[in-house]
PDB file of C-alpha atoms in Angstrom:
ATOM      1  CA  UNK A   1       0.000   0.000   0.000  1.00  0.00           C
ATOM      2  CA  UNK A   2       1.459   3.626  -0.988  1.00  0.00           C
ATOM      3  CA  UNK A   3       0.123   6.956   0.170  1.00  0.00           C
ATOM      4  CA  UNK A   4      -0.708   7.241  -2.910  1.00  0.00           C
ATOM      5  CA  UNK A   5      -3.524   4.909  -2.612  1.00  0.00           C
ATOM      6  CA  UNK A   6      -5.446   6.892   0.091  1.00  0.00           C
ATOM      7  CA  UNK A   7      -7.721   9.772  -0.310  1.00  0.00           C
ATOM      8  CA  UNK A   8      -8.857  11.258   3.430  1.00  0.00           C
ATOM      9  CA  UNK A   9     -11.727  13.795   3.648  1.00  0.00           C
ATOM     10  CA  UNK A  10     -12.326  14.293   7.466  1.00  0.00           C
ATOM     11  CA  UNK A  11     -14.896  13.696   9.259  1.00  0.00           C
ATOM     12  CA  UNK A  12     -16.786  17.196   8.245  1.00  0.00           C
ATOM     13  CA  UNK A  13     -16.664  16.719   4.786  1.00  0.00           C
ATOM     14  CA  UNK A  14     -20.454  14.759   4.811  1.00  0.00           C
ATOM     15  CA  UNK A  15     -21.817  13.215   7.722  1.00  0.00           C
ATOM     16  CA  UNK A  16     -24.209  11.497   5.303  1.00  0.00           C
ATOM     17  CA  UNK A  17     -23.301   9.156   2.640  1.00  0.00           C
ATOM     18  CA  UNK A  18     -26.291   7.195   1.127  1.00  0.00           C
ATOM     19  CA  UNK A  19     -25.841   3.677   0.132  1.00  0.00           C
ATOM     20  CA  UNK A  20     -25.366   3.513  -3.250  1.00  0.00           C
ATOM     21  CA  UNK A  21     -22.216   5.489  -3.138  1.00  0.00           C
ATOM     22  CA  UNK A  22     -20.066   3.045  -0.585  1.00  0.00           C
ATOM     23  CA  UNK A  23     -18.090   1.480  -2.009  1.00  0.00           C
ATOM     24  CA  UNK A  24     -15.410  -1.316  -0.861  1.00  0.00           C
ATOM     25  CA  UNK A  25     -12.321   0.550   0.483  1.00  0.00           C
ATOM     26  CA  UNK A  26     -14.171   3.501   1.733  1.00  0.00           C
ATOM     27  CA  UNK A  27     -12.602   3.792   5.715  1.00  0.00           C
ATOM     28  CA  UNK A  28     -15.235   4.986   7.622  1.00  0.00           C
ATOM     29  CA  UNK A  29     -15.440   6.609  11.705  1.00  0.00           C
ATOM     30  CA  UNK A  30     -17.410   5.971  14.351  1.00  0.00           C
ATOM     31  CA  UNK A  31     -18.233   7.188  17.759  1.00  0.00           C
ATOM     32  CA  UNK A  32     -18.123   4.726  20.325  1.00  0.00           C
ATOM     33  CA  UNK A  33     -19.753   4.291  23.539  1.00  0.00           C
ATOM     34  CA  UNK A  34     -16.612   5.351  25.383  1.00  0.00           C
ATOM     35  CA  UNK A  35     -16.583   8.861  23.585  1.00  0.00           C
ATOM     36  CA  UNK A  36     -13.861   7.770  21.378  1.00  0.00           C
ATOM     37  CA  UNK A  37     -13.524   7.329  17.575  1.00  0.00           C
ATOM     38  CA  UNK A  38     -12.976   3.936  16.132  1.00  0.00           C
ATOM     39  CA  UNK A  39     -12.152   3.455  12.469  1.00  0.00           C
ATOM     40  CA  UNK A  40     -12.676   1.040   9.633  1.00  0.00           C
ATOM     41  CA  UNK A  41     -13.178  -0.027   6.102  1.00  0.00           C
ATOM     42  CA  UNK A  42     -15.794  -1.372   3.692  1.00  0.00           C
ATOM     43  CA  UNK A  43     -14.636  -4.664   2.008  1.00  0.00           C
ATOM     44  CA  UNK A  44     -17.426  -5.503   0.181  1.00  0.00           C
ATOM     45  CA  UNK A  45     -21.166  -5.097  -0.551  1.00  0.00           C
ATOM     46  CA  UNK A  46     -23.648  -8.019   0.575  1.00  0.00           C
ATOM     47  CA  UNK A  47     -27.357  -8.136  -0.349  1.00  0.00           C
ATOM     48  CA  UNK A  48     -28.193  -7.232   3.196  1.00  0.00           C
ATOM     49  CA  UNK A  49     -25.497  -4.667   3.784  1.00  0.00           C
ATOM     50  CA  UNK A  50     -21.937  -4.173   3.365  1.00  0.00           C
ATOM     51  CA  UNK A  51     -18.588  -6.318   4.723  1.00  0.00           C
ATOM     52  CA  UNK A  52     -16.409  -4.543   7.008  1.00  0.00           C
ATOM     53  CA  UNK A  53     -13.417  -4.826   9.404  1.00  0.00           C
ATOM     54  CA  UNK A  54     -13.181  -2.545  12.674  1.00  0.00           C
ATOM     55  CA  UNK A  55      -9.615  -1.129  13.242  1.00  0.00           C
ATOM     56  CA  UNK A  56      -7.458  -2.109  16.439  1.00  0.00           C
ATOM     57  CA  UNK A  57      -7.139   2.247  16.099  1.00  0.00           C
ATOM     58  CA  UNK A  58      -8.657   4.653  18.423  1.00  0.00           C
ATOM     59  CA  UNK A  59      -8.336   8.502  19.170  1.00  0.00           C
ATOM     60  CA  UNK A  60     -10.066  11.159  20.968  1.00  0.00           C
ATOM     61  CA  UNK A  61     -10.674  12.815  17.394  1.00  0.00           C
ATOM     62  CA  UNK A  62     -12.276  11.899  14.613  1.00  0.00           C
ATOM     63  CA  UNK A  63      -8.738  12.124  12.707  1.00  0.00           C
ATOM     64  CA  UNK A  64      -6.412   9.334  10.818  1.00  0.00           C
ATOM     65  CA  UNK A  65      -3.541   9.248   8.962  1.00  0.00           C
ATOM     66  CA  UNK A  66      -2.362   7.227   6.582  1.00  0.00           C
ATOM     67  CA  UNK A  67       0.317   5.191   8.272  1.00  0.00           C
ATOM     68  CA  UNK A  68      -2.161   4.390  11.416  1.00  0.00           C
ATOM     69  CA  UNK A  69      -4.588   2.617   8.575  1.00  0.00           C
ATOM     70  CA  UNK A  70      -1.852   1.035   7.167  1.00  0.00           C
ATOM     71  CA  UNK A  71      -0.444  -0.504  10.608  1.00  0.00           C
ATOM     72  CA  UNK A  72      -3.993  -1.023  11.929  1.00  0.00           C
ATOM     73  CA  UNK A  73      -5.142  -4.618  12.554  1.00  0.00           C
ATOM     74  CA  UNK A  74      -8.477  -6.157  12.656  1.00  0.00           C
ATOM     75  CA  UNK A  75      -9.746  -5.774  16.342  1.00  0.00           C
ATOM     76  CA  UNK A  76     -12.804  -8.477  15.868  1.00  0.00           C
ATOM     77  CA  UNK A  77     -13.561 -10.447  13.013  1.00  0.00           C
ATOM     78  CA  UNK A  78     -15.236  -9.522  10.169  1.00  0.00           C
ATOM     79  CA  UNK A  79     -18.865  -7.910  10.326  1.00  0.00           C
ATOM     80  CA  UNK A  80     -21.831  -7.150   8.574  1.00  0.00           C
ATOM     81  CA  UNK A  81     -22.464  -3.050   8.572  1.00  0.00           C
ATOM     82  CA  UNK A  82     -26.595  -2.496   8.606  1.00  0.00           C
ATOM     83  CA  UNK A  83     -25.410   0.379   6.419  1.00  0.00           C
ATOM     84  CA  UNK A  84     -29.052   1.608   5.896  1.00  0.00           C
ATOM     85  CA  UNK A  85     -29.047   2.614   9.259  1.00  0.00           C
ATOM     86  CA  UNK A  86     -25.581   3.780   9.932  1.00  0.00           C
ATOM     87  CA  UNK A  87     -24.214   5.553   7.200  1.00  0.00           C
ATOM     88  CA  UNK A  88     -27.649   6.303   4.854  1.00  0.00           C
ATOM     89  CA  UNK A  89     -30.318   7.236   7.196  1.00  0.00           C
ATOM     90  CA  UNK A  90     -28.558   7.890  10.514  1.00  0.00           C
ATOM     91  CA  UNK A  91     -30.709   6.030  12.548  1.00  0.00           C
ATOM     92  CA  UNK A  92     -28.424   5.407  15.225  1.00  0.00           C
ATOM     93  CA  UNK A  93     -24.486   6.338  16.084  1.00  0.00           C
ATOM     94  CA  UNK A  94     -23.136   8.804  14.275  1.00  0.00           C
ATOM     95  CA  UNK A  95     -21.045   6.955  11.447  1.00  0.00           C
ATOM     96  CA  UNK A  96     -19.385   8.642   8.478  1.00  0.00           C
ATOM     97  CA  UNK A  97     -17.041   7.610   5.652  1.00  0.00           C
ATOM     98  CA  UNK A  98     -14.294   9.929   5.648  1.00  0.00           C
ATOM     99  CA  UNK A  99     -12.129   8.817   2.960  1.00  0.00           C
ATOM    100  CA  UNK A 100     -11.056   5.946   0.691  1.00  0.00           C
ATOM    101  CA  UNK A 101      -8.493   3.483  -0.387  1.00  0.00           C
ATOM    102  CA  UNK A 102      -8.377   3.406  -4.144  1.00  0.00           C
ATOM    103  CA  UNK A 103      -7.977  -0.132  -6.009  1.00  0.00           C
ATOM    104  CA  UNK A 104      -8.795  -1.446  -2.701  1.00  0.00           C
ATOM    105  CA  UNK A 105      -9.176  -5.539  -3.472  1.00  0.00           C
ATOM    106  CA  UNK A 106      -9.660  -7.681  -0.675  1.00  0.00           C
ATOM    107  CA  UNK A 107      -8.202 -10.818  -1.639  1.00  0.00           C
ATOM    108  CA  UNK A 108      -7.238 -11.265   1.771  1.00  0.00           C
ATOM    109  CA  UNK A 109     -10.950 -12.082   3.039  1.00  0.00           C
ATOM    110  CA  UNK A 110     -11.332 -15.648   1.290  1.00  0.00           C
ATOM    111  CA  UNK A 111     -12.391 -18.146   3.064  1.00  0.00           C
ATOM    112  CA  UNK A 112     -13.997 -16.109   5.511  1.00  0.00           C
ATOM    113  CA  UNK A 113     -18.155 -16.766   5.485  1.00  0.00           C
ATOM    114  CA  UNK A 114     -21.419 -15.854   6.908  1.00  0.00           C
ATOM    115  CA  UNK A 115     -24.457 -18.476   7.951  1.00  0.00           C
ATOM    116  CA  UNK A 116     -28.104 -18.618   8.059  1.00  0.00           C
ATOM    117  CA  UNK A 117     -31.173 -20.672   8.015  1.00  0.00           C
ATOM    118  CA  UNK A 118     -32.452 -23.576  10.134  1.00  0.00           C
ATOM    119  CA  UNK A 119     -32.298 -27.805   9.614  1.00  0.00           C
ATOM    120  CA  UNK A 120     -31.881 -28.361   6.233  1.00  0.00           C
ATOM    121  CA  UNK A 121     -32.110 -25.109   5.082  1.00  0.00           C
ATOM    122  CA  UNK A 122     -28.823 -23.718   6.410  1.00  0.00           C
ATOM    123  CA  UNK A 123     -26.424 -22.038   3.808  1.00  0.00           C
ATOM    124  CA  UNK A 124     -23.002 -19.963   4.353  1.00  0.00           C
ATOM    125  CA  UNK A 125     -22.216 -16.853   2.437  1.00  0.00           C
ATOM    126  CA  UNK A 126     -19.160 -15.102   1.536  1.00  0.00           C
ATOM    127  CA  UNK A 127     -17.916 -11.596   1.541  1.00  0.00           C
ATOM    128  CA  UNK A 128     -18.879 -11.654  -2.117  1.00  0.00           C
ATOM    129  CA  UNK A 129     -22.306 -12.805  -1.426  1.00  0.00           C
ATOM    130  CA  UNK A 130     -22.103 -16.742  -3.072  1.00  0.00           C
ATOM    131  CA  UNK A 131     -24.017 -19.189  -0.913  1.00  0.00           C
ATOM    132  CA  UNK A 132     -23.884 -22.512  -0.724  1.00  0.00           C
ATOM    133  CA  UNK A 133     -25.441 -25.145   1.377  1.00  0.00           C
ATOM    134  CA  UNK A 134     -24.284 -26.357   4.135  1.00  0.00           C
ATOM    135  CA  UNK A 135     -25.541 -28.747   7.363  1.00  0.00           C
ATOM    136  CA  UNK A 136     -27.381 -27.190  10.444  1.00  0.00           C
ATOM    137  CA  UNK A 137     -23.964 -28.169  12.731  1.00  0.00           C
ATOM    138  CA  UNK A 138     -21.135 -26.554  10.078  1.00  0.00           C
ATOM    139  CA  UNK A 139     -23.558 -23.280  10.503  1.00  0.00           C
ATOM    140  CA  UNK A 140     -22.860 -23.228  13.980  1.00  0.00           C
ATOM    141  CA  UNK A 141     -19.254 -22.163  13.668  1.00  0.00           C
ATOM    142  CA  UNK A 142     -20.094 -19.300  11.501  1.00  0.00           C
ATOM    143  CA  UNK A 143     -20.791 -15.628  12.294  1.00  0.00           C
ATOM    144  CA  UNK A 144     -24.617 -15.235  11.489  1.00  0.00           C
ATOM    145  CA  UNK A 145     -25.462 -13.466   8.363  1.00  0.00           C
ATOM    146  CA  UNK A 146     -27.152 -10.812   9.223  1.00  0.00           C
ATOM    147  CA  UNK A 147     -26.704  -6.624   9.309  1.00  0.00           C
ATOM    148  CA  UNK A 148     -25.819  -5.027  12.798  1.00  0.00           C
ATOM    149  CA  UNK A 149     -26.377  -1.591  14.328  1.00  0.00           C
ATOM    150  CA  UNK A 150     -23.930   0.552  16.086  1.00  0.00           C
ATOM    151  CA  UNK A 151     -25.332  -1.245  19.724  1.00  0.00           C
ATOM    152  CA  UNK A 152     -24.067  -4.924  18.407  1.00  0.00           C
ATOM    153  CA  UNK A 153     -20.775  -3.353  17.027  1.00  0.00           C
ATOM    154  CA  UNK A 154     -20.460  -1.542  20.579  1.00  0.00           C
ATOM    155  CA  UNK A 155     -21.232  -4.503  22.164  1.00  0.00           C
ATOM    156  CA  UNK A 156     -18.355  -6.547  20.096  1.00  0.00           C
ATOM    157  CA  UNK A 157     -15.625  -4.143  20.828  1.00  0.00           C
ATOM    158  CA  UNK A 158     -16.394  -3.124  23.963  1.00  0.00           C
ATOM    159  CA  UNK A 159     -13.819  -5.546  26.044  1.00  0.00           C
ATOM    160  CA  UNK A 160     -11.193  -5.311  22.777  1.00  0.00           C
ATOM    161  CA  UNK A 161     -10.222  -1.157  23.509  1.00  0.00           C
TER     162      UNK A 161
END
């Protein structure tokens, strides 16, 4: 990755971005429930939201640089972003994208899958939105597929800062 790569707006540039527009490598902010600002980035659009990882990076401002995205490391695992809510219609939090990595590709995310259904129904899902089937008891192990809200991703970091 090169500086070259990055384009950061701030966090006053739009605090409204509606969904059509994210895009995978956008790094978004967020205010969490300890008054702090956590960061991330979009890796990929599902049918029921978009892909995202949560940085390991947290400030008292709303402010990154390059270099701290760069040496940033995942702080959970992968989530789903309801990003309706969050980023679109500001339901809850106070989310914004506030720049972007250009070419951003993440080949690094294979292998990595979402579940739902019930009995014989079950099937996983990856970041790129393929499902297969799969049996009620390989579900299990899988993160369910499903969008979450600024209270679940609050609730997942929470003990991680």
């Amino acid at each position: 990755m090169s500086m070259n790569n990055f384009e950061i707006w701030g966090w006053d540039k739009k605090d409204r971005t509606m969904i059509r527009f994210i895009k995978a490598g956008d790094v978004f902010c967020f205010l969490n429930d300890k008054n702090t600002y956590c960061f991330g980035r979009i890796v990929s659009k599902v049918s029921i939201g978009n892909v995202a990882e949560i940085f390991d990076f947290v400030s008292l401002t709303p402010d990154i640089k390059i270099n701290e995205i760069e040496e940033s490391k995942r702080l959970i695992d992968l989530v789903i972003l309801d990003s309706y809510s969050l980023f679109d219609k500001k339901i809850e939090g106070d989310w914004r994208i506030i720049g972007r990595q250009k070419d951003f590709s993440p080949t690094e995310f294979e292998n990595i899958y979402f579940a739902y259904g019930v009995g014989d129904s079950c099937r996983k899902v990856d970041i790129f939105d393929h499902e297969v089937p799969i049996t009620e008891l390989e579900a299990k192990g899988l993160q369910d597929y499903s969008p979450l809200g600024n209270y679940d991703i609050n609730d997942m970091i929470k003990d991680k800062l």
